[in-house]
């Protein structure tokens, strides 16, 4: 390729100049100057246009350079071995700026083609995890992965996506274990292969491990795309990962930006996951004399949002009330599809654990920064963020404290995914008491169910709870009158999900615990009900939990303790919980714990 006037060669991050690529695809990342932030990009490899229609230009996090990036997906596996020239044209009304480089392609010698179907033989989307025979994850990224994602989230990817039943990857010669997975409701399927040079076909059939209840939809309320400044995942890969998650609904919550996922999902897939637009807003302020000096004492999610009005000002210093009220007023002025109610969720209030091997960090930890405040007008509290068992143990106690102070706030759990693998979509997931419809969501039902606490949370064990008093039955989110009754807890799990115990919590105290691991059917699946007596002297609440023992640390060797669960749900320990049933013990018609 001849580089015409205006070409520049120093801006490619991935593929880097003169690099040798060997993977099936890579993120195409090119630094661009601010003047190009509104340009349209076209990509050419060896003079053939290969433009990703979902490529974006956005500003990266100031902590990793603050530059503008063009981010797209570049598929390599159909290229011949040898040198390839790549050129990106950034087109504006006043002209075209061109950037070029070249790379060598030496593909890994074994191409694995995977097909995934359901038990009726219909093709479905899924994720396939690749390990060696000892269970160690295999890195499928190219040589520039660490530079392409300076946040370090996707510098190691050990899975590939199968969309619409078909997917592929490239491997070195050797023996491998492949695990096809599609979320917590489905069984996993395992294939062991011997890779030599050439082509291998592998077929997977995924069956339901826990039947999906048509009256409960599965949702992730905290998800980022490449338009968040600290995310480096290409949009095409982002939405392919959504489609392979097994979820019914995702809420896209890019930082201080409204992005509607329904549009790209509808463009890419016929029977797609539903999507709602929201935002993750920073609570804090910016120094007026130094725009890079930002204080963030917390993050909130707001959804669903229309994009007609600007987002509320975040310069609230240490006073969150005006910002919360501003979001509610905005929804009244600019309702989403006629829905004038907005869900406000407080995210990761005790900080964030960025990887399973790292200690939690205190960034954006509102309860650390301004204290636990029960009067704040949030609808939901993110009790589980990503895979952090340590932070769950802390925020769980915060949630219980709020409930005991009379704040009937809904507990949620979300992936907070910025990447393909380290924060996996659907781990954990919210099960919301609203009917499931392909591509369509009853937004009014969703908002009402979340605000009323008709939600359970799971990264494997699915938990339901009911309470009977004086012949009257109540479910989660309900208020029931009486001082004595029987709680019934149902726990379900697919065969690959270990569940060590089930617990009943009353007013913040664990009042019932029983082990569960042995109670499996012949296929290894769990579906069991246990009962516990409830006696109260004053107004209170009950919550059911199941999974790893609550007082234990996460296991040091997850593979040894959790088996294939640790391979599929990296960093997690099994966890499921219900939202409360509220009990009016003195039967005076009010709930005052």
XYZ file of C-alpha atoms in Angstrom:
593
model
C 0.000 0.000 0.000
C 1.313 3.444 -0.907
C 0.894 5.996 1.867
C -0.624 9.118 0.309
C -0.225 12.676 1.492
C -1.508 13.063 5.046
C -0.495 9.598 6.247
C 1.020 9.270 9.696
C 2.494 6.101 11.136
C 2.989 6.510 14.877
C -0.547 6.274 16.240
C -1.396 2.569 16.062
C -1.652 0.884 19.451
C -3.153 -2.384 18.209
C -1.858 -3.704 15.889
C 1.432 -2.083 16.757
C 3.871 -1.313 13.965
C 5.836 -4.337 12.738
C 4.158 -6.611 15.294
C 3.430 -10.265 14.668
C -0.221 -11.083 15.279
C -1.457 -14.622 15.863
C -5.049 -14.485 17.175
C -8.474 -14.729 15.528
C -9.314 -11.080 16.202
C -7.834 -8.063 17.929
C -9.119 -4.715 19.093
C -8.133 -2.101 16.544
C -6.971 0.865 18.638
C -5.593 4.049 17.095
C -4.738 7.229 18.994
C -6.256 10.256 17.305
C -6.015 13.944 18.055
C -8.908 15.962 19.424
C -9.675 17.496 15.983
C -10.604 13.998 14.739
C -13.029 13.168 17.552
C -16.060 13.677 15.269
C -14.583 12.025 12.167
C -15.959 8.983 10.359
C -13.411 6.157 10.169
C -12.846 3.721 7.306
C -10.405 0.821 7.617
C -8.479 -0.866 4.801
C -6.281 -3.965 4.974
C -4.243 -4.542 1.823
C -6.482 -2.019 0.000
C -9.651 -3.977 0.894
C -12.157 -2.152 3.098
C -12.835 -3.992 6.375
C -14.494 -1.174 8.333
C -16.254 -2.217 11.521
C -19.615 -0.379 11.366
C -19.628 -0.250 15.166
C -16.230 1.432 15.529
C -16.175 4.483 17.806
C -13.991 7.463 18.660
C -13.967 8.508 22.291
C -11.750 10.085 24.951
C -9.971 7.674 27.280
C -9.658 7.990 31.052
C -7.207 10.717 32.089
C -5.436 8.210 34.315
C -4.247 6.330 31.227
C -3.419 9.245 29.001
C -6.662 11.078 28.361
C -6.205 10.831 24.589
C -8.846 10.108 22.001
C -9.029 6.554 20.675
C -10.564 4.952 17.648
C -11.699 1.512 18.859
C -13.063 -1.195 16.592
C -12.890 -4.944 15.972
C -10.373 -6.278 13.469
C -10.944 -9.887 12.394
C -7.735 -11.605 11.309
C -8.437 -15.301 10.936
C -9.275 -15.128 7.232
C -6.012 -13.361 6.350
C -3.101 -15.212 4.778
C 0.144 -15.570 6.671
C 2.666 -12.832 6.044
C 2.822 -9.058 5.935
C -0.334 -6.926 5.810
C -0.723 -3.173 5.408
C -3.464 -1.385 7.312
C -4.688 2.148 6.759
C -7.419 4.077 8.598
C -9.054 7.071 6.918
C -10.572 9.638 9.271
C -13.008 11.571 7.126
C -14.305 15.045 7.948
C -16.064 17.711 5.955
C -12.779 19.585 5.479
C -10.709 16.609 4.371
C -9.357 13.159 5.229
C -6.551 12.280 7.608
C -4.897 8.887 7.047
C -2.970 6.725 9.467
C -1.118 3.603 8.366
C 1.121 0.809 9.589
C 1.858 -2.821 8.823
C 1.976 -6.096 10.733
C 2.876 -9.711 10.135
C 0.292 -12.422 10.591
C 1.431 -15.840 11.812
C -1.825 -17.459 12.936
C -1.875 -20.152 15.562
C -2.020 -23.398 13.628
C -5.225 -24.969 14.966
C -8.576 -23.423 14.014
C -11.459 -24.527 16.240
C -14.963 -24.076 14.821
C -17.680 -24.361 17.481
C -21.411 -24.825 17.047
C -23.841 -24.486 19.950
C -27.492 -25.541 19.942
C -30.253 -26.022 22.472
C -31.895 -29.397 23.097
C -34.272 -28.794 20.167
C -31.324 -28.383 17.836
C -31.831 -24.637 17.441
C -28.646 -22.535 17.233
C -28.024 -20.330 20.263
C -25.389 -17.856 21.378
C -22.948 -18.812 24.110
C -19.433 -18.356 25.453
C -16.720 -21.029 25.238
C -13.978 -21.036 27.873
C -10.625 -22.580 26.910
C -8.271 -24.211 29.420
C -5.468 -26.724 29.318
C -6.141 -30.199 30.670
C -5.156 -29.088 34.177
C -7.798 -26.349 34.166
C -5.469 -23.390 33.585
C -7.018 -20.687 31.415
C -5.454 -20.170 27.973
C -4.801 -16.615 26.806
C -6.359 -16.057 23.376
C -5.333 -12.398 22.955
C -2.694 -11.012 20.637
C 0.650 -9.420 21.569
C -0.733 -5.874 21.940
C -3.531 -6.688 24.400
C -1.946 -4.936 27.381
C -1.393 -1.733 25.396
C -4.858 -1.917 23.832
C -6.445 -2.049 27.301
C -4.208 -0.043 29.661
C -6.720 -0.614 32.454
C -5.589 -4.258 32.334
C -9.050 -5.775 32.144
C -8.789 -7.544 28.790
C -5.065 -8.185 28.604
C -5.917 -11.859 29.207
C -8.976 -13.404 27.537
C -9.563 -17.138 27.733
C -12.938 -17.422 26.041
C -14.462 -16.878 22.628
C -18.020 -16.006 21.680
C -20.453 -18.114 19.697
C -23.215 -15.963 18.235
C -26.185 -17.431 16.443
C -24.740 -20.895 16.989
C -21.339 -20.358 15.296
C -17.960 -19.172 16.535
C -14.275 -19.912 16.227
C -10.844 -19.343 17.720
C -7.227 -20.155 16.960
C -5.055 -22.300 19.243
C -1.518 -23.587 19.402
C -1.054 -27.341 19.080
C -1.832 -29.231 22.270
C -4.600 -30.696 24.410
C -7.461 -28.471 25.543
C -10.639 -28.478 27.544
C -13.496 -26.368 26.125
C -16.502 -25.405 28.266
C -19.610 -23.936 26.621
C -21.725 -21.801 28.953
C -24.730 -19.488 28.693
C -25.386 -18.143 32.168
C -26.677 -19.462 35.458
C -29.857 -21.151 34.199
C -28.135 -23.496 31.746
C -25.947 -26.516 32.150
C -22.420 -26.344 30.817
C -21.077 -28.740 28.184
C -17.424 -29.837 28.101
C -15.353 -31.042 25.144
C -11.762 -32.272 25.277
C -9.812 -31.824 22.063
C -6.368 -32.541 20.686
C -5.252 -29.640 18.511
C -2.869 -30.193 15.628
C -2.347 -28.059 12.556
C -5.579 -27.678 10.654
C -9.260 -27.472 11.395
C -11.370 -28.969 14.215
C -15.156 -28.891 14.536
C -16.682 -29.075 18.016
C -20.415 -29.245 18.747
C -22.091 -28.350 22.036
C -25.675 -28.809 23.184
C -26.799 -26.725 26.161
C -29.776 -27.777 28.257
C -31.559 -25.958 31.042
C -30.230 -26.716 34.517
C -32.828 -24.490 36.187
C -36.009 -23.847 34.193
C -36.548 -20.198 33.327
C -39.700 -18.837 34.980
C -41.657 -16.849 32.375
C -42.845 -14.469 35.098
C -39.290 -13.483 36.092
C -36.812 -11.826 33.754
C -33.033 -11.854 34.191
C -31.233 -8.513 34.056
C -27.868 -6.844 34.522
C -28.414 -3.233 35.648
C -24.787 -2.063 35.423
C -22.958 -2.479 32.125
C -20.448 -0.354 30.201
C -19.455 -0.045 26.560
C -16.390 1.464 24.939
C -18.026 4.876 25.289
C -17.053 4.788 28.961
C -13.605 6.343 29.249
C -12.229 3.435 31.305
C -13.488 0.690 28.992
C -11.554 -0.506 25.946
C -13.827 -3.256 24.632
C -14.870 -2.844 20.978
C -18.597 -2.279 20.549
C -19.067 -5.343 18.347
C -17.507 -7.585 21.010
C -19.505 -5.829 23.729
C -22.818 -6.625 22.094
C -21.800 -10.122 21.084
C -21.020 -10.750 24.756
C -24.460 -9.418 25.692
C -26.108 -11.759 23.229
C -24.185 -14.767 24.546
C -24.996 -14.052 28.212
C -28.368 -15.791 28.433
C -29.914 -12.624 29.905
C -33.275 -11.121 29.031
C -32.271 -7.498 29.656
C -29.182 -5.314 29.993
C -29.076 -1.699 31.130
C -26.225 0.243 29.552
C -24.786 2.689 32.089
C -21.820 4.461 30.532
C -20.168 7.108 32.673
C -22.110 10.396 32.565
C -23.471 9.508 29.141
C -26.729 8.056 27.813
C -26.269 5.231 25.314
C -29.195 3.101 24.113
C -28.171 -0.566 23.633
C -31.458 -1.470 21.950
C -30.340 0.055 18.656
C -27.152 -2.007 18.037
C -28.748 -5.143 19.477
C -31.645 -4.853 17.049
C -29.234 -4.238 14.149
C -27.113 -7.281 14.932
C -29.559 -9.939 16.081
C -33.054 -11.066 15.133
C -34.003 -12.444 18.559
C -31.895 -10.193 20.689
C -31.515 -9.428 24.353
C -33.567 -6.369 25.308
C -31.670 -3.231 26.256
C -32.458 -0.052 28.178
C -30.488 3.201 28.318
C -29.211 4.583 31.599
C -26.129 6.259 32.981
C -23.600 5.896 35.770
C -23.284 9.388 37.203
C -20.422 10.644 39.286
C -21.352 12.231 42.608
C -18.672 14.748 43.475
C -17.186 17.911 42.108
C -14.511 19.253 39.796
C -12.134 21.965 40.897
C -13.153 25.013 38.797
C -9.489 26.019 38.543
C -8.270 22.541 37.533
C -10.616 20.367 35.480
C -8.392 17.328 36.061
C -8.796 17.624 39.852
C -11.931 15.584 40.419
C -13.389 14.287 43.658
C -15.803 11.405 43.358
C -17.394 10.288 46.591
C -19.827 7.923 44.902
C -21.492 6.605 41.754
C -25.193 6.233 41.053
C -27.009 4.491 38.225
C -30.146 6.050 36.821
C -32.411 4.162 34.400
C -34.316 4.019 32.138
C -33.495 7.405 30.621
C -34.445 9.231 27.460
C -31.787 11.367 25.819
C -33.841 14.525 25.313
C -32.666 16.437 28.385
C -29.100 16.969 29.560
C -27.977 14.993 32.593
C -28.100 16.677 36.005
C -25.019 18.530 37.200
C -22.631 16.350 39.211
C -20.906 19.212 41.050
C -22.736 18.524 44.293
C -19.717 18.397 46.617
C -20.754 16.134 49.532
C -24.490 16.672 49.182
C -26.106 13.908 47.125
C -29.724 14.958 47.775
C -29.876 17.691 45.089
C -28.504 15.344 42.438
C -30.960 12.574 43.327
C -33.836 15.027 43.203
C -32.569 16.410 39.891
C -32.713 12.953 38.295
C -36.299 12.481 39.480
C -37.276 15.904 38.154
C -35.555 15.174 34.857
C -37.601 11.989 34.470
C -40.802 13.948 35.040
C -39.796 16.451 32.348
C -38.500 13.850 29.897
C -40.061 10.454 30.679
C -38.731 7.307 29.049
C -41.449 6.024 26.691
C -44.053 7.649 28.906
C -42.606 6.259 32.133
C -42.047 9.119 34.566
C -40.410 6.997 37.292
C -36.660 6.434 37.384
C -34.646 3.816 39.265
C -31.759 5.308 41.244
C -29.203 2.707 42.329
C -26.220 3.416 44.584
C -23.246 1.546 43.147
C -20.346 -0.160 44.961
C -20.743 1.930 48.163
C -17.673 0.373 49.867
C -15.348 0.546 46.864
C -14.376 -1.710 43.982
C -12.370 -4.895 43.640
C -10.895 -4.736 40.137
C -9.625 -8.309 39.999
C -10.121 -11.409 42.095
C -6.425 -11.420 43.028
C -6.353 -7.755 44.117
C -7.500 -6.054 47.286
C -10.590 -3.826 47.104
C -9.959 -0.147 46.411
C -11.845 2.705 48.059
C -12.635 4.719 44.919
C -16.201 5.994 44.584
C -17.104 4.425 47.951
C -19.901 6.673 49.196
C -20.370 5.012 52.573
C -16.638 5.336 53.261
C -16.618 8.970 52.144
C -19.774 10.476 53.654
C -21.127 7.707 55.878
C -24.135 5.414 55.853
C -27.173 7.663 55.392
C -30.563 5.956 55.558
C -32.576 9.004 54.489
C -31.144 9.262 50.970
C -33.677 8.733 48.187
C -32.180 5.698 46.440
C -34.391 2.883 45.158
C -31.682 0.217 45.076
C -28.341 -0.616 46.641
C -25.773 -2.595 44.669
C -25.064 -5.185 47.349
C -22.918 -7.273 44.980
C -20.555 -5.615 42.517
C -18.649 -7.902 40.144
C -17.176 -10.917 41.941
C -16.152 -9.330 45.225
C -17.052 -11.664 48.084
C -15.147 -9.460 50.561
C -17.085 -6.320 49.636
C -20.360 -8.268 49.556
C -19.798 -9.246 53.168
C -19.395 -5.551 54.044
C -22.212 -4.080 51.938
C -24.581 -6.846 53.063
C -24.260 -5.487 56.607
C -24.840 -1.935 55.340
C -28.008 -3.108 53.618
C -29.219 -4.828 56.764
C -28.534 -1.661 58.752
C -30.595 0.401 56.323
C -33.472 -2.073 56.553
C -33.330 -1.956 60.339
C -33.577 1.841 60.149
C -36.794 1.547 58.157
C -35.279 2.169 54.698
C -36.924 -0.442 52.462
C -34.220 -0.280 49.795
C -33.931 -3.024 47.169
C -30.733 -5.089 47.088
C -29.264 -5.743 43.638
C -26.204 -7.411 42.112
C -24.478 -6.503 38.861
C -21.410 -7.298 36.769
C -20.306 -3.643 36.305
C -18.722 -5.094 33.195
C -16.277 -2.907 31.289
C -14.631 -5.826 29.506
C -15.158 -9.223 27.959
C -13.864 -11.519 30.651
C -12.684 -10.114 33.974
C -16.182 -8.735 34.642
C -18.547 -11.157 32.947
C -22.038 -10.047 32.015
C -24.682 -11.944 33.987
C -22.448 -12.684 36.976
C -24.252 -11.746 39.129
C -27.754 -11.319 37.721
C -30.996 -9.815 38.995
C -34.166 -11.893 38.646
C -37.063 -9.436 38.483
C -40.717 -10.345 38.847
C -41.825 -9.191 35.397
C -42.907 -11.337 32.445
C -40.176 -12.195 29.949
C -40.848 -11.137 26.362
C -38.402 -11.532 23.488
C -37.010 -8.086 22.598
C -39.699 -6.279 24.611
C -39.699 -5.153 28.228
C -42.679 -3.796 30.159
C -40.797 -0.800 31.495
C -43.503 0.212 33.957
C -43.552 -3.323 35.395
C -39.742 -3.384 35.626
C -39.476 -0.059 37.451
C -42.292 -0.943 39.830
C -40.848 -4.401 40.582
C -37.393 -3.012 41.384
C -38.772 -0.209 43.534
C -41.023 -2.668 45.396
C -38.184 -5.146 45.995
C -39.514 -7.995 43.866
C -35.959 -9.015 42.954
C -33.616 -11.880 43.752
C -29.882 -11.877 43.031
C -27.688 -14.788 41.935
C -24.347 -15.739 40.419
C -25.369 -19.421 40.445
C -27.774 -20.438 43.237
C -31.334 -19.222 42.656
C -33.259 -18.444 45.822
C -36.963 -17.809 46.426
C -38.700 -17.047 49.717
C -42.258 -17.090 51.033
C -43.740 -16.598 54.483
C -47.059 -17.861 55.799
C -48.746 -16.351 58.865
C -52.273 -17.184 60.022
C -53.131 -18.752 56.674
C -51.894 -15.762 54.658
C -48.879 -16.110 52.342
C -46.423 -13.361 51.372
C -43.591 -13.195 48.853
C -40.558 -10.993 48.527
C -41.381 -7.292 48.625
C -44.650 -7.940 50.457
C -45.755 -6.722 53.888
C -47.464 -9.320 56.075
C -49.032 -8.968 59.514
C -48.308 -11.411 62.341
C -45.696 -12.456 64.868
C -45.373 -16.192 64.147
C -45.168 -18.111 60.922
C -43.273 -20.462 58.630
C -40.742 -19.340 56.050
C -40.175 -21.548 52.999
C -36.939 -21.217 51.064
C -36.478 -22.809 47.657
C -32.960 -23.172 46.252
C -32.232 -24.252 42.671
C -28.905 -24.651 40.895
C -27.472 -26.231 37.773
C -25.179 -29.216 38.267
C -21.965 -27.156 37.888
C -22.946 -24.686 40.639
C -21.941 -25.737 44.173
C -24.262 -24.623 46.982
C -22.829 -25.210 50.426
C -25.597 -23.899 52.672
C -28.915 -22.058 52.873
C -29.616 -19.361 55.448
C -32.546 -17.337 56.795
C -31.729 -13.864 58.073
C -34.165 -12.090 60.403
C -33.582 -8.452 61.259
C -29.905 -8.784 60.343
C -29.251 -11.962 62.362
C -28.847 -15.404 60.814
C -31.495 -17.515 62.537
C -31.373 -20.671 60.410
C -28.574 -22.483 58.523
C -28.552 -25.895 56.888
C -26.044 -27.568 54.516
C -27.213 -28.427 50.987
C -24.369 -29.932 48.950
C -25.610 -33.524 49.126
C -29.179 -32.798 48.011
C -28.836 -33.324 44.234
C -30.781 -35.318 41.660
C -29.260 -37.975 39.410
C -28.077 -35.262 36.967
C -26.453 -33.267 39.733
C -29.053 -30.491 39.736
C -30.363 -28.928 42.928
C -34.023 -28.156 43.611
C -34.933 -28.235 47.253
C -37.281 -26.533 49.714
C -36.505 -26.009 53.388
C -38.713 -24.491 56.071
C -37.919 -22.468 59.164
C -40.122 -21.117 61.918
C -40.241 -17.342 62.348
C -41.096 -15.649 65.649
C -40.993 -11.873 66.075
C -41.617 -9.480 68.962
C -41.523 -6.302 66.838
C -41.694 -5.232 63.214
C -38.853 -6.741 61.206
C -37.934 -8.414 57.914
C -36.557 -11.717 56.607
C -34.159 -12.525 53.749
C -33.082 -15.912 52.351
C -29.506 -16.615 51.245
C -27.697 -19.600 49.721
C -24.187 -20.437 48.555
C -20.759 -20.186 50.135
C -20.703 -20.028 53.987
C -21.226 -16.370 54.896
C -18.567 -16.205 57.613
C -15.841 -17.839 55.510
C -13.291 -16.070 53.342
C -13.331 -16.853 49.651
C -11.336 -20.042 48.993
C -7.679 -19.518 48.130
C -7.777 -22.263 45.509
C -11.113 -21.751 43.775
C -10.505 -24.528 41.236
C -9.988 -27.027 44.039
C -12.948 -25.814 46.104
C -15.436 -24.931 43.369
C -14.488 -27.067 40.345
C -15.870 -26.041 36.956
C -17.792 -23.199 38.574
C -14.466 -21.440 39.172
C -13.518 -21.939 35.515
C -16.752 -20.485 34.170
C -17.414 -17.757 36.769
C -13.876 -16.527 37.303
C -13.334 -14.833 40.653
C -16.800 -15.600 41.995
C -17.975 -17.752 44.861
C -21.550 -19.082 44.666
C -24.088 -16.616 46.051
C -27.824 -16.068 45.902
C -30.197 -14.003 48.021
C -33.730 -12.708 48.069
C -34.998 -9.277 48.883
C -36.953 -8.927 52.130
C -40.410 -9.899 53.165
C -41.491 -7.198 55.613
C -43.331 -8.235 58.771
C -45.775 -6.039 60.699
C -45.449 -7.959 63.956
C -47.865 -5.829 65.992
C -50.430 -5.789 63.157
C -50.971 -2.028 63.400
C -50.890 -1.548 59.625
C -47.460 0.114 59.545
C -43.888 -1.163 59.287
C -41.563 0.467 61.797
C -38.593 -1.761 62.651
